[in-house]
Amino acid sequence: MKVKIPSHVINCQNFVNGQFQNAKGEKIDIVSPYNGKKIGEMHSSTKADVDAACEAAAIAQKEWADVPMKERTKVMFNFRNILLRDLEEIAHLKSSESGKCFAEGQAGLMKGIEVLEFAISLQNMDIGGRVEVSRGVSCEYRREPVGVVANITPFNFPAMVPMWTIPIALTLGNAYIWKPSEKTPLTSLRIAAALKEAGLPDGLFQVLQGGREAVEAVIDNKNVKAIGFVGSTKIAKTVYDRGTQLGKRVLALGGAKNHIVLLPDATPDLAGVGIADSFTGCAGQRCMAASVLLAVGEVDQHIKKIIERASSMVLGESMGAIITKTQVEFLRSAIDRAEKAGAKILLDGRKAKAPAGMEEGNWIGPTILDNVQPGSEAAGIELFGPIISIVRCKDISEAMKIENSVEYGNACSVFTQSGALAEKVIRMASTGMVGVNVGVPVPREPFSFGGTNASKFGHGDITGEHSLDFWSNIKKVTVKWEKQNDNNWMS
Ligand code: NAD
């Protein structure tokens, strides 16, 4: 299905205390990467906007903390049903603003709904625990809300990345401040409206549009106790440093440069589709996209399959657009530089044509670079586009040495039919997530999501079971009761 781009300009307001309202800062236009047309506008949040929203959230959270989890979960259950009801409409909207093709927009929201289902299941899980530690004495873990928590999200997943945390944080009793990307604020309106319709009390979910000024005001606000961030490594580190200097809990996920180790015994069809879809999906604009192919030994028949699959992508239908014109220029120049440095171009996305009627959009086709040198820009820097760099390696040890030398640590995959060789790669990978014959090794709930090295600053994971400690406080309770006599105490 083709993406339906809004024909009118949408006013992307803040959502505070259950009401949509304009922020007071500078005006920003929102342009669709598909056709370059203005589809939205918004005002950035000032410090005063942020402080008022956080203050109100702190008041609302006090009551929410006393609502039993089973009751909070009912709201989440309604929220799920509303998102499923409106799935198609939201998928069109988020694809229009982020450049995704329709199927990707839909899949991203479905992944968010999986997290929501995990949050709904928390009510039936033993996420605390109690043990009798001595005669008549018990120790108990009690999970309590942190208070007001915040999350700052990137452009590339306008629904999925925020949904990694919204349902879990709210179910655990927190109030939630969301600062979406200033490039993709449209989806936030639908998520806010869905939570209101689901019955979430006002003030518990506040959306603050804007950029740097809004982020800094959120971090600095005294009511905000925990800060999640997902975005580029440079900003992740800045947010982590600012928050932790204030003594706050911060988990900041950054960029990535993901490797795929391709071994000669891999199934060619599985590898061809898995690897091509990994680097072309979301037009390469995802933190789990394959970026470097470590081709071990003779794997040319597999590479032929990757080229075939990547060549079949239709811009505007099976592969989407790039977020900005500046980013398209950067990708083109990165390909130019790789070529000058000696890479052989097996598939050249610079030659791809824009879909008819979308000539003003931001387009580049899938690009495969061969004989890329380890340590070069194409092998070491996050490009964030549909480009894969093939680095030829003589054996697994050489391949893993290259993988280990890159600063990031999100994902690494191996394509092979050998369990023993797969195990070797799993053990040697420097990343937080590893795949075997899977091009995009995103774990599914209840498993957690999170990288290592420069892909993550802070401890724990952002979603799944290892996120629970981040979005809650653990109170340790030790109890001793005087032994009661055998009389019926009610008599
Ligand atoms: P970005 O870092 O430019 O922006 C992310 C957020 O930070 C946005 O909300 C933005 O408004 C805010 N921001 C921008 N500049 C800021 C500043 N100077 N101070 C404070 N806040 C600021 O990232 P992006 O371009 O929106 O997203 C793409 C990046 O996100 C890629 O690097 C990608 O790998 C990464 N990403 C990582 C993950 C992960 O799970 N590790 C997931 C998705 C995206």
mmCIF file with all atom_site columns, C-alpha atoms in Angstrom, residues 40-135:
data_model
loop_
_atom_site.group_PDB
_atom_site.id
_atom_site.type_symbol
_atom_site.label_atom_id
_atom_site.label_alt_id
_atom_site.label_comp_id
_atom_site.label_asym_id
_atom_site.label_entity_id
_atom_site.label_seq_id
_atom_site.pdbx_PDB_ins_code
_atom_site.Cartn_x
_atom_site.Cartn_y
_atom_site.Cartn_z
_atom_site.occupancy
_atom_site.B_iso_or_equiv
_atom_site.pdbx_formal_charge
_atom_site.auth_seq_id
_atom_site.auth_comp_id
_atom_site.auth_asym_id
_atom_site.auth_atom_id
_atom_site.pdbx_PDB_model_num
ATOM 1  C CA . GLY A 1 40  ? 2.717  20.107  9.873  1.00 0.00 ? 40  GLY A CA 1
ATOM 2  C CA . GLU A 1 41  ? 3.875  22.970  12.050 1.00 0.00 ? 41  GLU A CA 1
ATOM 3  C CA . MET A 1 42  ? 4.675  23.306  15.706 1.00 0.00 ? 42  MET A CA 1
ATOM 4  C CA . HIS A 1 43  ? 6.003  25.665  18.324 1.00 0.00 ? 43  HIS A CA 1
ATOM 5  C CA . SER A 1 44  ? 8.995  24.596  20.400 1.00 0.00 ? 44  SER A CA 1
ATOM 6  C CA . SER A 1 45  ? 8.538  24.309  24.129 1.00 0.00 ? 45  SER A CA 1
ATOM 7  C CA . THR A 1 46  ? 10.238 26.946  26.247 1.00 0.00 ? 46  THR A CA 1
ATOM 8  C CA . LYS A 1 47  ? 11.607 26.331  29.736 1.00 0.00 ? 47  LYS A CA 1
ATOM 9  C CA . ALA A 1 48  ? 8.382  27.803  31.137 1.00 0.00 ? 48  ALA A CA 1
ATOM 10 C CA . ASP A 1 49  ? 6.284  25.330  29.073 1.00 0.00 ? 49  ASP A CA 1
ATOM 11 C CA . VAL A 1 50  ? 8.421  22.438  30.318 1.00 0.00 ? 50  VAL A CA 1
ATOM 12 C CA . ASP A 1 51  ? 8.391  23.487  33.961 1.00 0.00 ? 51  ASP A CA 1
ATOM 13 C CA . ALA A 1 52  ? 4.604  23.913  34.030 1.00 0.00 ? 52  ALA A CA 1
ATOM 14 C CA . ALA A 1 53  ? 4.056  20.465  32.467 1.00 0.00 ? 53  ALA A CA 1
ATOM 15 C CA . CYS A 1 54  ? 6.496  18.740  34.844 1.00 0.00 ? 54  CYS A CA 1
ATOM 16 C CA . GLU A 1 55  ? 4.937  20.430  37.889 1.00 0.00 ? 55  GLU A CA 1
ATOM 17 C CA . ALA A 1 56  ? 1.471  19.240  36.860 1.00 0.00 ? 56  ALA A CA 1
ATOM 18 C CA . ALA A 1 57  ? 2.817  15.751  36.185 1.00 0.00 ? 57  ALA A CA 1
ATOM 19 C CA . ALA A 1 58  ? 4.296  15.575  39.678 1.00 0.00 ? 58  ALA A CA 1
ATOM 20 C CA . ILE A 1 59  ? 0.887  16.390  41.209 1.00 0.00 ? 59  ILE A CA 1
ATOM 21 C CA . ALA A 1 60  ? -0.954 13.826  39.041 1.00 0.00 ? 60  ALA A CA 1
ATOM 22 C CA . GLN A 1 61  ? 1.635  11.133  39.755 1.00 0.00 ? 61  GLN A CA 1
ATOM 23 C CA . LYS A 1 62  ? 1.007  11.204  43.507 1.00 0.00 ? 62  LYS A CA 1
ATOM 24 C CA . GLU A 1 63  ? -2.522 9.845   43.014 1.00 0.00 ? 63  GLU A CA 1
ATOM 25 C CA . TRP A 1 64  ? -1.515 7.425   40.242 1.00 0.00 ? 64  TRP A CA 1
ATOM 26 C CA . ALA A 1 65  ? 1.082  5.857   42.550 1.00 0.00 ? 65  ALA A CA 1
ATOM 27 C CA . ASP A 1 66  ? -1.754 4.755   44.838 1.00 0.00 ? 66  ASP A CA 1
ATOM 28 C CA . VAL A 1 67  ? -3.798 3.183   42.036 1.00 0.00 ? 67  VAL A CA 1
ATOM 29 C CA . PRO A 1 68  ? -3.311 -0.615  42.133 1.00 0.00 ? 68  PRO A CA 1
ATOM 30 C CA . MET A 1 69  ? -1.413 -2.000  39.160 1.00 0.00 ? 69  MET A CA 1
ATOM 31 C CA . LYS A 1 70  ? -4.433 -4.015  38.076 1.00 0.00 ? 70  LYS A CA 1
ATOM 32 C CA . GLU A 1 71  ? -6.394 -0.789  37.642 1.00 0.00 ? 71  GLU A CA 1
ATOM 33 C CA . ARG A 1 72  ? -3.567 0.993   35.810 1.00 0.00 ? 72  ARG A CA 1
ATOM 34 C CA . THR A 1 73  ? -3.404 -2.010  33.511 1.00 0.00 ? 73  THR A CA 1
ATOM 35 C CA . LYS A 1 74  ? -7.047 -1.583  32.513 1.00 0.00 ? 74  LYS A CA 1
ATOM 36 C CA . VAL A 1 75  ? -6.116 1.778   30.966 1.00 0.00 ? 75  VAL A CA 1
ATOM 37 C CA . MET A 1 76  ? -3.270 0.089   29.084 1.00 0.00 ? 76  MET A CA 1
ATOM 38 C CA . PHE A 1 77  ? -5.649 -2.581  27.817 1.00 0.00 ? 77  PHE A CA 1
ATOM 39 C CA . ASN A 1 78  ? -7.973 0.110   26.419 1.00 0.00 ? 78  ASN A CA 1
ATOM 40 C CA . PHE A 1 79  ? -4.945 1.906   24.953 1.00 0.00 ? 79  PHE A CA 1
ATOM 41 C CA . ARG A 1 80  ? -3.978 -1.281  23.096 1.00 0.00 ? 80  ARG A CA 1
ATOM 42 C CA . ASN A 1 81  ? -7.435 -1.685  21.610 1.00 0.00 ? 81  ASN A CA 1
ATOM 43 C CA . ILE A 1 82  ? -7.545 1.931   20.437 1.00 0.00 ? 82  ILE A CA 1
ATOM 44 C CA . LEU A 1 83  ? -4.124 1.633   18.759 1.00 0.00 ? 83  LEU A CA 1
ATOM 45 C CA . LEU A 1 84  ? -5.209 -1.574  17.009 1.00 0.00 ? 84  LEU A CA 1
ATOM 46 C CA . ARG A 1 85  ? -8.440 0.100   15.876 1.00 0.00 ? 85  ARG A CA 1
ATOM 47 C CA . ASP A 1 86  ? -6.505 3.091   14.447 1.00 0.00 ? 86  ASP A CA 1
ATOM 48 C CA . LEU A 1 87  ? -3.450 1.133   13.282 1.00 0.00 ? 87  LEU A CA 1
ATOM 49 C CA . GLU A 1 88  ? -3.731 1.925   9.580  1.00 0.00 ? 88  GLU A CA 1
ATOM 50 C CA . GLU A 1 89  ? -4.371 5.633   10.044 1.00 0.00 ? 89  GLU A CA 1
ATOM 51 C CA . ILE A 1 90  ? -1.459 6.041   12.474 1.00 0.00 ? 90  ILE A CA 1
ATOM 52 C CA . ALA A 1 91  ? 0.825  4.011   10.186 1.00 0.00 ? 91  ALA A CA 1
ATOM 53 C CA . HIS A 1 92  ? 0.090  6.409   7.286  1.00 0.00 ? 92  HIS A CA 1
ATOM 54 C CA . LEU A 1 93  ? 0.766  9.412   9.513  1.00 0.00 ? 93  LEU A CA 1
ATOM 55 C CA . LYS A 1 94  ? 4.053  8.177   10.960 1.00 0.00 ? 94  LYS A CA 1
ATOM 56 C CA . SER A 1 95  ? 5.264  7.044   7.535  1.00 0.00 ? 95  SER A CA 1
ATOM 57 C CA . SER A 1 96  ? 4.411  10.452  6.040  1.00 0.00 ? 96  SER A CA 1
ATOM 58 C CA . GLU A 1 97  ? 6.575  12.287  8.538  1.00 0.00 ? 97  GLU A CA 1
ATOM 59 C CA . SER A 1 98  ? 9.488  9.824   8.841  1.00 0.00 ? 98  SER A CA 1
ATOM 60 C CA . GLY A 1 99  ? 9.776  8.548   5.235  1.00 0.00 ? 99  GLY A CA 1
ATOM 61 C CA . LYS A 1 100 ? 8.958  4.915   6.042  1.00 0.00 ? 100 LYS A CA 1
ATOM 62 C CA . CYS A 1 101 ? 7.003  2.828   3.598  1.00 0.00 ? 101 CYS A CA 1
ATOM 63 C CA . PHE A 1 102 ? 3.517  1.864   4.790  1.00 0.00 ? 102 PHE A CA 1
ATOM 64 C CA . ALA A 1 103 ? 4.360  -1.735  5.822  1.00 0.00 ? 103 ALA A CA 1
ATOM 65 C CA . GLU A 1 104 ? 7.229  -0.452  7.969  1.00 0.00 ? 104 GLU A CA 1
ATOM 66 C CA . GLY A 1 105 ? 4.985  2.153   9.590  1.00 0.00 ? 105 GLY A CA 1
ATOM 67 C CA . GLN A 1 106 ? 2.508  -0.559  10.464 1.00 0.00 ? 106 GLN A CA 1
ATOM 68 C CA . ALA A 1 107 ? 5.194  -3.001  11.695 1.00 0.00 ? 107 ALA A CA 1
ATOM 69 C CA . GLY A 1 108 ? 6.760  -0.349  13.938 1.00 0.00 ? 108 GLY A CA 1
ATOM 70 C CA . LEU A 1 109 ? 3.460  0.317   15.665 1.00 0.00 ? 109 LEU A CA 1
ATOM 71 C CA . MET A 1 110 ? 2.788  -3.418  16.036 1.00 0.00 ? 110 MET A CA 1
ATOM 72 C CA . LYS A 1 111 ? 6.171  -3.782  17.732 1.00 0.00 ? 111 LYS A CA 1
ATOM 73 C CA . GLY A 1 112 ? 5.151  -0.974  20.094 1.00 0.00 ? 112 GLY A CA 1
ATOM 74 C CA . ILE A 1 113 ? 1.930  -2.859  20.824 1.00 0.00 ? 113 ILE A CA 1
ATOM 75 C CA . GLU A 1 114 ? 4.004  -5.933  21.759 1.00 0.00 ? 114 GLU A CA 1
ATOM 76 C CA . VAL A 1 115 ? 5.680  -3.830  24.441 1.00 0.00 ? 115 VAL A CA 1
ATOM 77 C CA . LEU A 1 116 ? 2.242  -2.692  25.552 1.00 0.00 ? 116 LEU A CA 1
ATOM 78 C CA . GLU A 1 117 ? 1.194  -6.335  25.876 1.00 0.00 ? 117 GLU A CA 1
ATOM 79 C CA . PHE A 1 118 ? 4.307  -6.991  27.965 1.00 0.00 ? 118 PHE A CA 1
ATOM 80 C CA . ALA A 1 119 ? 3.341  -4.076  30.229 1.00 0.00 ? 119 ALA A CA 1
ATOM 81 C CA . ILE A 1 120 ? -0.186 -5.491  30.527 1.00 0.00 ? 120 ILE A CA 1
ATOM 82 C CA . SER A 1 121 ? 1.302  -8.823  31.634 1.00 0.00 ? 121 SER A CA 1
ATOM 83 C CA . LEU A 1 122 ? 3.281  -7.214  34.497 1.00 0.00 ? 122 LEU A CA 1
ATOM 84 C CA . GLN A 1 123 ? 0.176  -7.362  36.704 1.00 0.00 ? 123 GLN A CA 1
ATOM 85 C CA . ASN A 1 124 ? 0.428  -11.165 36.693 1.00 0.00 ? 124 ASN A CA 1
ATOM 86 C CA . MET A 1 125 ? 4.178  -11.422 37.168 1.00 0.00 ? 125 MET A CA 1
ATOM 87 C CA . ASP A 1 126 ? 6.090  -11.629 40.403 1.00 0.00 ? 126 ASP A CA 1
ATOM 88 C CA . ILE A 1 127 ? 8.140  -8.485  39.857 1.00 0.00 ? 127 ILE A CA 1
ATOM 89 C CA . GLY A 1 128 ? 8.731  -7.993  43.555 1.00 0.00 ? 128 GLY A CA 1
ATOM 90 C CA . GLY A 1 129 ? 9.284  -11.055 45.770 1.00 0.00 ? 129 GLY A CA 1
ATOM 91 C CA . ARG A 1 130 ? 9.230  -12.103 49.430 1.00 0.00 ? 130 ARG A CA 1
ATOM 92 C CA . VAL A 1 131 ? 11.283 -14.702 51.307 1.00 0.00 ? 131 VAL A CA 1
ATOM 93 C CA . GLU A 1 132 ? 11.288 -15.766 54.959 1.00 0.00 ? 132 GLU A CA 1
ATOM 94 C CA . VAL A 1 133 ? 14.905 -15.067 55.870 1.00 0.00 ? 133 VAL A CA 1
ATOM 95 C CA . SER A 1 134 ? 14.796 -16.084 59.537 1.00 0.00 ? 134 SER A CA 1
ATOM 96 C CA . ARG A 1 135 ? 12.232 -17.466 61.979 1.00 0.00 ? 135 ARG A CA 1
#
